[in-house]
mmCIF file of C-alpha atoms and ligand atoms in Angstrom:
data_model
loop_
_atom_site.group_PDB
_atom_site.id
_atom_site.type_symbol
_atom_site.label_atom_id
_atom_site.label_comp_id
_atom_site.label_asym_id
_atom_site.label_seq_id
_atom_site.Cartn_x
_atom_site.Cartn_y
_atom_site.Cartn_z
ATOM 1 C CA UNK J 1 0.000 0.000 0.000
ATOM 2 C CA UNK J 2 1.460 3.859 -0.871
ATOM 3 C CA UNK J 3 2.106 5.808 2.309
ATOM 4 C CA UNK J 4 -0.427 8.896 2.642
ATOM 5 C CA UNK J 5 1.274 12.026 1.646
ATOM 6 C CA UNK J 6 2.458 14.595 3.856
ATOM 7 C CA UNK J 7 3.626 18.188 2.851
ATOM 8 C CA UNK J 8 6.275 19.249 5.858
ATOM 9 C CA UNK J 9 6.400 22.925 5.710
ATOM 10 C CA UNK J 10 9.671 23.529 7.832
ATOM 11 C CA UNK J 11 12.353 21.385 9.392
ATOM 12 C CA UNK J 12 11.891 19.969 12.555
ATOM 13 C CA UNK J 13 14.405 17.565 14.714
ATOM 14 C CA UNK J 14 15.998 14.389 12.410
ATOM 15 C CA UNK J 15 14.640 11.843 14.803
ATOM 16 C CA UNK J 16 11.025 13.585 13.421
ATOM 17 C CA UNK J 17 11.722 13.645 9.483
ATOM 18 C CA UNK J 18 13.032 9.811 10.413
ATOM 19 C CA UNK J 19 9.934 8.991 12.042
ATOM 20 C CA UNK J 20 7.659 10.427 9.761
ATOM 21 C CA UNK J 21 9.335 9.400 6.310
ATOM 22 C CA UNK J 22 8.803 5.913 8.151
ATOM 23 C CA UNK J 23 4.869 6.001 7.612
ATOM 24 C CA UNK J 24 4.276 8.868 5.101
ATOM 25 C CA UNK J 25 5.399 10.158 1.922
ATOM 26 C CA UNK J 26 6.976 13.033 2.593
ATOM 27 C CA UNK J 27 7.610 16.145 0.687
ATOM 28 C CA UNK J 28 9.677 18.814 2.153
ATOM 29 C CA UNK J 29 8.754 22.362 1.335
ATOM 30 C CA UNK J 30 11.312 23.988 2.245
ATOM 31 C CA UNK J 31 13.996 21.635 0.077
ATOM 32 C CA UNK J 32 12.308 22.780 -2.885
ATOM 33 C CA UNK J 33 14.403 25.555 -5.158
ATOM 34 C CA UNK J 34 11.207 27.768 -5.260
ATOM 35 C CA UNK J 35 8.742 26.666 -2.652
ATOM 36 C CA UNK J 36 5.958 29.074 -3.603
ATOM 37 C CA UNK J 37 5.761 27.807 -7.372
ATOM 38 C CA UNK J 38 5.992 24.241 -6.418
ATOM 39 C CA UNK J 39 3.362 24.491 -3.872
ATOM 40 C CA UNK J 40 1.195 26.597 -7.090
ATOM 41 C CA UNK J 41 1.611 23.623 -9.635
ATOM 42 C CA UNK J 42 1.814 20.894 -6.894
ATOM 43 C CA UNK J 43 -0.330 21.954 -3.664
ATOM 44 C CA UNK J 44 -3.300 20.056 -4.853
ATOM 45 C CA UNK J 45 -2.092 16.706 -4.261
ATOM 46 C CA UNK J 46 -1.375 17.127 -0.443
ATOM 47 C CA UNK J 47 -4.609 16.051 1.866
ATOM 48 C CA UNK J 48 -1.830 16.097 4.606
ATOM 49 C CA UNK J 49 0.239 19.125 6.051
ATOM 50 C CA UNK J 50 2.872 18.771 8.963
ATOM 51 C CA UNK J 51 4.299 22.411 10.271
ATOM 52 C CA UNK J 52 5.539 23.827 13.630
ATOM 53 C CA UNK J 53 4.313 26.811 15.864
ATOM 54 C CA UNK J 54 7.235 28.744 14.089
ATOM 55 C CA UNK J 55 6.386 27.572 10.311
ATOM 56 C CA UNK J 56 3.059 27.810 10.787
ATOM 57 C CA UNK J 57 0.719 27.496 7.567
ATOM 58 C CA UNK J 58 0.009 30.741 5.947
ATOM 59 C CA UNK J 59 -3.140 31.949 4.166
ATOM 60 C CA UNK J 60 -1.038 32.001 1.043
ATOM 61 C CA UNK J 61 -0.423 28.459 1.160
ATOM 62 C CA UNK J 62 -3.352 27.381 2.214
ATOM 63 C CA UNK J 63 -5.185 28.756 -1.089
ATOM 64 C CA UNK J 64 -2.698 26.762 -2.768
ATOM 65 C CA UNK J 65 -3.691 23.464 -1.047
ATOM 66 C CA UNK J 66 -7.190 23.053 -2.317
ATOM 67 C CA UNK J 67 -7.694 19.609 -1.231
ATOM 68 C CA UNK J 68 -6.029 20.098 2.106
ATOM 69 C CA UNK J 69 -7.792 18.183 5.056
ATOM 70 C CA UNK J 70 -5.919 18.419 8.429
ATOM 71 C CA UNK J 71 -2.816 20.522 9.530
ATOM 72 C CA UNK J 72 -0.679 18.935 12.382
ATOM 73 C CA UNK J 73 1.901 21.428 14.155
ATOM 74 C CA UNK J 74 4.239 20.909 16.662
ATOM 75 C CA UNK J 75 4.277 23.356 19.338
ATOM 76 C CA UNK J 76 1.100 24.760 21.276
ATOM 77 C CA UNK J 77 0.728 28.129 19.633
ATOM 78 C CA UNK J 78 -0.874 28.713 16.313
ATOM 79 C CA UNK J 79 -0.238 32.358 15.810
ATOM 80 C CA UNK J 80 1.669 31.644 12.397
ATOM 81 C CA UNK J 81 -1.658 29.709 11.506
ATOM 82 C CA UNK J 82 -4.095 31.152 9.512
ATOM 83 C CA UNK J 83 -6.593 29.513 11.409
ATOM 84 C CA UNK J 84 -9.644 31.776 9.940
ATOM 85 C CA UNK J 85 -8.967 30.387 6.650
ATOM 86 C CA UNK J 86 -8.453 26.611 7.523
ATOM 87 C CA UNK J 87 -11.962 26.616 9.765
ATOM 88 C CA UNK J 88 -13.918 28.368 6.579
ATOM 89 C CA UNK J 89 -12.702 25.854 4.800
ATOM 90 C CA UNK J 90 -13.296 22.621 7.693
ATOM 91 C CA UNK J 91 -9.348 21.808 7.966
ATOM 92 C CA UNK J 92 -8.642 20.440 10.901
ATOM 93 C CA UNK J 93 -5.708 21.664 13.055
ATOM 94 C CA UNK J 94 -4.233 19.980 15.497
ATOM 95 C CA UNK J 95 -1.398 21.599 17.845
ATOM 96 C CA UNK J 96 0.406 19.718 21.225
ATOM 97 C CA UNK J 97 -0.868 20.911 24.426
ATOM 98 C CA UNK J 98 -0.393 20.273 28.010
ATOM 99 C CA UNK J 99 2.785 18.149 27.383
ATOM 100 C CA UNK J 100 5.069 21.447 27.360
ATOM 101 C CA UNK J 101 3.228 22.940 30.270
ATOM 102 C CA UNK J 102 5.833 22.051 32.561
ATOM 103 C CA UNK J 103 8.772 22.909 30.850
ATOM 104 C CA UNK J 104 7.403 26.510 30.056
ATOM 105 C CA UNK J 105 6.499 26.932 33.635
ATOM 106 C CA UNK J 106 9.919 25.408 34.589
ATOM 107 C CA UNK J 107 11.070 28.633 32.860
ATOM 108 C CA UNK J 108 9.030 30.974 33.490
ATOM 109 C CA UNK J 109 10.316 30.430 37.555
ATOM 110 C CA UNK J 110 13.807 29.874 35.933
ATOM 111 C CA UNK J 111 13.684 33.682 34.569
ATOM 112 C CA UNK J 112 11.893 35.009 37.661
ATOM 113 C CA UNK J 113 14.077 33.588 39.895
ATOM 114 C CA UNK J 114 17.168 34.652 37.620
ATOM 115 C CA UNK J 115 15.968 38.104 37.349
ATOM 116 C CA UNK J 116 15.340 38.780 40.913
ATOM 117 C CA UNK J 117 18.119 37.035 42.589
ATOM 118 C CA UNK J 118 20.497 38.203 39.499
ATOM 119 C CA UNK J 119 21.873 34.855 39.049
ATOM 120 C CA UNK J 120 23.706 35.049 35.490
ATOM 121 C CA UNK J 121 24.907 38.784 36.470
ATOM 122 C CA UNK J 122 26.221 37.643 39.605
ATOM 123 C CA UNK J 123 28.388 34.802 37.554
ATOM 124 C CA UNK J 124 29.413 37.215 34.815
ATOM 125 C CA UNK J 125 30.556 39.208 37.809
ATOM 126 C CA UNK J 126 32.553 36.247 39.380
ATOM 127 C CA UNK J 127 33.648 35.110 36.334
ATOM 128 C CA UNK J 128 35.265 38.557 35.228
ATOM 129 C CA UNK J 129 37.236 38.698 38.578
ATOM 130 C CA UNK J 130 34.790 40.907 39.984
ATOM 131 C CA UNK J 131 34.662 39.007 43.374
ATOM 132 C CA UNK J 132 38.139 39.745 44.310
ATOM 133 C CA UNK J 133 37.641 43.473 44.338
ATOM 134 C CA UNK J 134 33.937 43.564 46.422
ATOM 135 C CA UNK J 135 30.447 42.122 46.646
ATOM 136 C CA UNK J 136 27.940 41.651 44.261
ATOM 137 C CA UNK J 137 25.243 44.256 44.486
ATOM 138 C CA UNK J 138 22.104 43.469 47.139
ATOM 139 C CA UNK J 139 19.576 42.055 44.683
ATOM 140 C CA UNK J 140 15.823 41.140 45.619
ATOM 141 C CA UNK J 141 13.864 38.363 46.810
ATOM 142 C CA UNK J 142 11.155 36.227 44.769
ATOM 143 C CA UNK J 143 9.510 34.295 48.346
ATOM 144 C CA UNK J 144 6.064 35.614 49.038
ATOM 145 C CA UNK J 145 5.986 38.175 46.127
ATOM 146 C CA UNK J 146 2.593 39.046 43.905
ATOM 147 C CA UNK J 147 2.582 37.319 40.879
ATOM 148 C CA UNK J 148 0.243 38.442 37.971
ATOM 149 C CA UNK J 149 -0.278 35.988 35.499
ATOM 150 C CA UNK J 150 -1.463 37.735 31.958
ATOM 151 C CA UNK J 151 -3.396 34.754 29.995
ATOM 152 C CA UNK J 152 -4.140 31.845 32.731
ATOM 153 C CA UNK J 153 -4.393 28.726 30.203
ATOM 154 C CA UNK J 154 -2.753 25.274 30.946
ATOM 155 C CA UNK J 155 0.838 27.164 31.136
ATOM 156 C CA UNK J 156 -0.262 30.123 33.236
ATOM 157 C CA UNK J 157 -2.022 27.780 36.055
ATOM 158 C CA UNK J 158 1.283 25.343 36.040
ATOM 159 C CA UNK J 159 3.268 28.645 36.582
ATOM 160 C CA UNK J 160 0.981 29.354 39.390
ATOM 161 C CA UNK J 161 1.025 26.274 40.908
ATOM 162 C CA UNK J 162 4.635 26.381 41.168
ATOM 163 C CA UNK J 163 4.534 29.744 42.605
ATOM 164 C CA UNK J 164 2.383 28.279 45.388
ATOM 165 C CA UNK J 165 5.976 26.885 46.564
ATOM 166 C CA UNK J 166 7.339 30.670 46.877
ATOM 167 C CA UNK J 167 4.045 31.624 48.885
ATOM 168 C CA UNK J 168 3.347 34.042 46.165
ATOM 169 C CA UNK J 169 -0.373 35.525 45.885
ATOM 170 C CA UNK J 170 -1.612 35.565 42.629
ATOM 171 C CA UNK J 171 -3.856 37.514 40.301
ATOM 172 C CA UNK J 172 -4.484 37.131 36.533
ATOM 173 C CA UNK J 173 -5.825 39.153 33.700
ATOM 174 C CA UNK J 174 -7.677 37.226 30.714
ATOM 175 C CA UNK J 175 -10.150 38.224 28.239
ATOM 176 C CA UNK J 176 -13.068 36.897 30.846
ATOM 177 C CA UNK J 177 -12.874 35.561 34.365
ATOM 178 C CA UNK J 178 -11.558 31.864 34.244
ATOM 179 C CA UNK J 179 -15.221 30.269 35.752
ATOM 180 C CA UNK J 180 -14.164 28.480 39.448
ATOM 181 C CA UNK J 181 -10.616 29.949 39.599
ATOM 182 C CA UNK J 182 -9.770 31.159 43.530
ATOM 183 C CA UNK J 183 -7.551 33.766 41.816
ATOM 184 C CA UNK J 184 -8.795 37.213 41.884
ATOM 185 C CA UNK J 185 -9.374 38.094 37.824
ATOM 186 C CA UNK J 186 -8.021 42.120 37.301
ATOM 187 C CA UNK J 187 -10.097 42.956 34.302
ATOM 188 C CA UNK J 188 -7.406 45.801 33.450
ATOM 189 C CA UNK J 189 -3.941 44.454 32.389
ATOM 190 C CA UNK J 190 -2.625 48.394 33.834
ATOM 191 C CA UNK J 191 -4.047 47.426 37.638
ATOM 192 C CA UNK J 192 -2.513 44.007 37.359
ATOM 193 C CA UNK J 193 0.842 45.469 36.774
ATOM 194 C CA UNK J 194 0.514 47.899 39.135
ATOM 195 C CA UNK J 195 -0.554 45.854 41.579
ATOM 196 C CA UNK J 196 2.254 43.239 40.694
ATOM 197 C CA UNK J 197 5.742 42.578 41.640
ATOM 198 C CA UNK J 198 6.517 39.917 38.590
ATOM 199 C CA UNK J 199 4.266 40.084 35.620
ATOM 200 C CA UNK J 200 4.414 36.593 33.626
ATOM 201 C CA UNK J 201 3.290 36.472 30.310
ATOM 202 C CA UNK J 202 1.835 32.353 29.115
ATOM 203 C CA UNK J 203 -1.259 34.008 27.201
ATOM 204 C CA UNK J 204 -1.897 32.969 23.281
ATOM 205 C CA UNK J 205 -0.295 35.478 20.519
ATOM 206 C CA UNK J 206 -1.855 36.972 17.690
ATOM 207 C CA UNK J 207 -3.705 39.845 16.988
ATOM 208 C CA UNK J 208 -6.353 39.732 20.120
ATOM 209 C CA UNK J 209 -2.737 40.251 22.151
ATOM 210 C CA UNK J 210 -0.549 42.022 19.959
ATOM 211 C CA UNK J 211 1.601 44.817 22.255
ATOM 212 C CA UNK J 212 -1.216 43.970 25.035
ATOM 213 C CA UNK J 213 1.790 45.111 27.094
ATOM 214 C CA UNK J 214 2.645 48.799 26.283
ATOM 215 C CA UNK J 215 4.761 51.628 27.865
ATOM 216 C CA UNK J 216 1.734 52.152 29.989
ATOM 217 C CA UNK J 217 1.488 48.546 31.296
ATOM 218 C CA UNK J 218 5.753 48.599 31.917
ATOM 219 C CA UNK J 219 5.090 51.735 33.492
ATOM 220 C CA UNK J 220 2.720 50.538 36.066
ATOM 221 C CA UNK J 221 4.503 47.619 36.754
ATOM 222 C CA UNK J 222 7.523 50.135 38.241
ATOM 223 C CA UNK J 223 11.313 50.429 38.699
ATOM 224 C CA UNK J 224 11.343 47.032 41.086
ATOM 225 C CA UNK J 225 8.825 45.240 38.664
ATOM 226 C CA UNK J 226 10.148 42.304 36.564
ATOM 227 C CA UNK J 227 7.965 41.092 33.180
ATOM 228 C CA UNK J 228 8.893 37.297 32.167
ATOM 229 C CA UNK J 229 7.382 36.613 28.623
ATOM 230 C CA UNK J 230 7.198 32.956 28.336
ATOM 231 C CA UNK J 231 4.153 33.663 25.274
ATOM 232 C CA UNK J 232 5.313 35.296 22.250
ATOM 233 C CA UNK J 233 7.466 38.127 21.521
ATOM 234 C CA UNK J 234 4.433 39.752 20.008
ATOM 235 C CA UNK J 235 2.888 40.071 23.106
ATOM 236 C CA UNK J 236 5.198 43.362 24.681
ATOM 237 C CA UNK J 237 5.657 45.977 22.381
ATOM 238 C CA UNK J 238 9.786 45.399 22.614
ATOM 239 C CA UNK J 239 10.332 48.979 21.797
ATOM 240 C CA UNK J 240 8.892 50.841 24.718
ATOM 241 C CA UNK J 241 10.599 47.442 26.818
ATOM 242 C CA UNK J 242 13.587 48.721 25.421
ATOM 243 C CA UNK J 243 13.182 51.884 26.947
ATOM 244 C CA UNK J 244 11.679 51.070 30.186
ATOM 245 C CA UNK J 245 14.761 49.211 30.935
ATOM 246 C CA UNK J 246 17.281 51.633 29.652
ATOM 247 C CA UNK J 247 15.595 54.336 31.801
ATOM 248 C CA UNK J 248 15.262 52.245 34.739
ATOM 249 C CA UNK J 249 11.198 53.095 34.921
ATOM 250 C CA UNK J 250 10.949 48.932 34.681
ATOM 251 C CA UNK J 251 13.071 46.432 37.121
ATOM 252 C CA UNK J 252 13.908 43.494 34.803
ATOM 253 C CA UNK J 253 12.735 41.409 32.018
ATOM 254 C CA UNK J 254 13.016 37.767 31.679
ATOM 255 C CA UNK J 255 12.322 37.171 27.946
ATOM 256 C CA UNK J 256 12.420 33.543 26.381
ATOM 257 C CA UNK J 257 10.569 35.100 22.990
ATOM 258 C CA UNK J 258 11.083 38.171 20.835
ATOM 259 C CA UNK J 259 9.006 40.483 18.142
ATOM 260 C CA UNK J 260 11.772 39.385 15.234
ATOM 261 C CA UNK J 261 13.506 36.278 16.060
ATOM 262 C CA UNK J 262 16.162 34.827 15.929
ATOM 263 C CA UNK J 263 16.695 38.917 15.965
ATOM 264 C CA UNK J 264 17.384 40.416 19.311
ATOM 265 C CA UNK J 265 17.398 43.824 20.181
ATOM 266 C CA UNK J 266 20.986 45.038 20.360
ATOM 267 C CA UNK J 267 20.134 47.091 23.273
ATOM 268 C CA UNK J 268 19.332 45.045 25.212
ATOM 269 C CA UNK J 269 23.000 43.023 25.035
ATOM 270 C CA UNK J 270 24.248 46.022 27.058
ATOM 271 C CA UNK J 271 21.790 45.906 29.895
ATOM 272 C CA UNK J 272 22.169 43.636 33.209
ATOM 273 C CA UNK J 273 18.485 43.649 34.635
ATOM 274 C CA UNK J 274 17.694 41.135 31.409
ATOM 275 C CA UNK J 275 17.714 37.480 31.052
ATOM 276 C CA UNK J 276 17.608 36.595 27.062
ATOM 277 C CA UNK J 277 17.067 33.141 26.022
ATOM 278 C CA UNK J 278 16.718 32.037 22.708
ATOM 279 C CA UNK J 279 12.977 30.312 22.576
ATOM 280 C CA UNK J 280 14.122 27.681 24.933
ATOM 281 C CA UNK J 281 10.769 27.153 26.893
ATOM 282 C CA UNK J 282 9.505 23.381 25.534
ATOM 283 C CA UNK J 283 13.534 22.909 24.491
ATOM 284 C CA UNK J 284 14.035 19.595 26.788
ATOM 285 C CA UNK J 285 14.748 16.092 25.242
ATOM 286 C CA UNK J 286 11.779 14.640 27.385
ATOM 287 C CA UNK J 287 9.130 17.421 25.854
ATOM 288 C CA UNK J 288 10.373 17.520 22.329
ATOM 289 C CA UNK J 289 9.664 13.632 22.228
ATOM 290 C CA UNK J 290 6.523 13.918 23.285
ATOM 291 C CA UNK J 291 5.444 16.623 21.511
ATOM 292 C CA UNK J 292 7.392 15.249 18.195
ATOM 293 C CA UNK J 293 5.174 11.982 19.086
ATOM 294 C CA UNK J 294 1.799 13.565 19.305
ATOM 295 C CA UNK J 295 2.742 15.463 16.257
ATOM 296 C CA UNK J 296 2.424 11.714 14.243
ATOM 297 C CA UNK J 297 -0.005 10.348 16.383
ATOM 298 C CA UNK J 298 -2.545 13.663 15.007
ATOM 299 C CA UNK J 299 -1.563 12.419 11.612
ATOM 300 C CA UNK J 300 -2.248 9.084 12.257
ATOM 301 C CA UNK J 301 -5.439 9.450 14.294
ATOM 302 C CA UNK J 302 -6.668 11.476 10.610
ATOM 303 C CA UNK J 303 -6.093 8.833 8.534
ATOM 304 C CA UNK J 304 -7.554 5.983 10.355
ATOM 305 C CA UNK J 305 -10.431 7.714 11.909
ATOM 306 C CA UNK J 306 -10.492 11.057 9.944
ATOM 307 C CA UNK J 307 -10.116 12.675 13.680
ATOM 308 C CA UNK J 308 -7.776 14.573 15.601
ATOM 309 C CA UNK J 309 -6.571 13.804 18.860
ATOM 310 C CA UNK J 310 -5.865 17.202 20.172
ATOM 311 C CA UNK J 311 -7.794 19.447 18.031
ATOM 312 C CA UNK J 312 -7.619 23.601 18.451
HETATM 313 C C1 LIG X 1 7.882 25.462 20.019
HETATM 314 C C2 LIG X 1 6.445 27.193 21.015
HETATM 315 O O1 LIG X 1 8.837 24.578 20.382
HETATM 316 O O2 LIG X 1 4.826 25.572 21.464
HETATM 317 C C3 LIG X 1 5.063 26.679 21.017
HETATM 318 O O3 LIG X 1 4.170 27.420 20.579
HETATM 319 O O4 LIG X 1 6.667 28.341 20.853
HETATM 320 C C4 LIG X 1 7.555 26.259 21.236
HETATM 321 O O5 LIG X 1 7.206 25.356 22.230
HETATM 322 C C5 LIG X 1 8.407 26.132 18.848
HETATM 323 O O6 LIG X 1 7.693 27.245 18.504
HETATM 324 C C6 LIG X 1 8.436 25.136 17.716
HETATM 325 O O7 LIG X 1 8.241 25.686 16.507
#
């Protein structure tokens, strides 16, 4: 029997391509010399498309894949979806939730923790000989701080249940009150901040959240206050970040995501109240395998059963 075809939009580990070449015919778009004409005189043969959070499936390609039934991506967000255009149409999309939720929340404490206590500063300090000639600056405790959580999904609640372990008190900001949470919901994002002491970003990107955190948000948030975007870089507008830090009108800023990446700003290189990671949150061998297996077992579930197992 011929293996169902796949269309693979971007590279993903070589374990995965392995794995999936195994059980599917698989055509890799971005191999081809000119992806956009192949996918114009060839799209129509693919029922089938495997992508990642940061491929995504575009609107573009997706009106070049008339025949296209399901869309399986690795990675929980689906900002680089258009999902609009795939539900008009009754493409499924699958994406792989709750099996990162740990490692993102892992993080998310990671860069609180590293911000406040000024853990990486204090070994660049060491490091540069710094130790022989004084202390390290006083920096400032993360036990029994407020925590407000902007977008309390499946991350945001395992952040907060970690934060239960640092007797934090916690407060979150969605779109509408999460029905039977015992967290107070702050229907302004501004009052959250100012109420706040770290400010932890796990909510969806997009539109509905694009630069949701502005100069007014960093502003309320204050000179002590420390944002930690664990979401998407899309989220903070980076520009006024930029400047809240170099003025010293914001504490710190743990960022694992960024507006252009792999692009950093440049600025923020010089500055020593920033972590910068490079989209590490789900990054662990354990999470990548599972999310790399749910990733086939989406496609697999469509072809047998015509169903999803972890739909959007
Ligand atoms: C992905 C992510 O690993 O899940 C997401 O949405 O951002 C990461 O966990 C990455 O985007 C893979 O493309």
């Amino acid at each position: 029997m011929s293996k169902p075809k796949v269309l693979q939009v971007g590279p993903l580990t070589d374990r995965f391509q392995h794995n999936l070449a195994d059980r599917y015919d698989v055509t890799p778009l971005w191999q081809q010399p000119d992806p956009k004409t192949f996918l114009k005189m060839h799209g129509a043969q693919f029922e089938l498309v495997a992508t990642s959070a940061r491929f995504g499936c575009s609107a573009e390609q997706l009106a070049a894949l008339p025949n296209l039934k399901a869309i399986s991506s690795f990675g929980v967000g689906y900002d680089s979806i258009a999902v609009d255009v795939a539900r008009d149409r009754g493409i499924g999309i699958s994406t792989t939730p709750d099996v990162l939720n740990d490692c993102v929340a892992d993080l998310a404490m990671g860069l609180m923790i590293d911000t406040s206590r000024k853990l990486a500063a204090s070994e660049r300090f060491l490091r540069a000989g710094g130790w022989l000639n004084g202390n390290f600056p006083l920096a400032r405790r993360v036990s029994g701080k407020r925590l407000g959580i902007v977008g309390l999904g499946r991350i945001g609640q395992a952040v907060v249940k970690r934060s239960s372990g640092f007797d934090m008190d916690v407060r979150y900001h969605n779109r509408s009150p999460v029905k039977d949470s015992p967290y107070t919901y702050e229907a302004s994002l501004v009052e959250l901040a100012r109420w706040a002491d770290f400010l932890v970003l796990t909510c969806p990107g997009g539109a509905a959240t694009h630069h949701i955190v502005n100069a007014e948000v960093l502003a309320a948030l204050g000179p002590t206050g420390i944002v930690v975007n664990v979401a998407r870089g899309s989220v903070i507008d980076e520009q006024a970040l930029v400047t809240a830090l170099q003025n010293g009108t914001l504490g710190g800023a743990g960022l694992d995501v960024f507006e252009a990446e792999p692009k950093v700003p440049e600025a923020l290189f010089a500055l020593d109240n920033v972590m910068l990671l490079p989209h590490v949150g789900s990054a662990t061998e354990e999470t990548r395998l599972q999310m790399e297996e749910l990733v086939l077992a989406n496609l697999q579930a469509f072809v047998e059963r015509g169903e999803l197992l972890t739909p959007l």
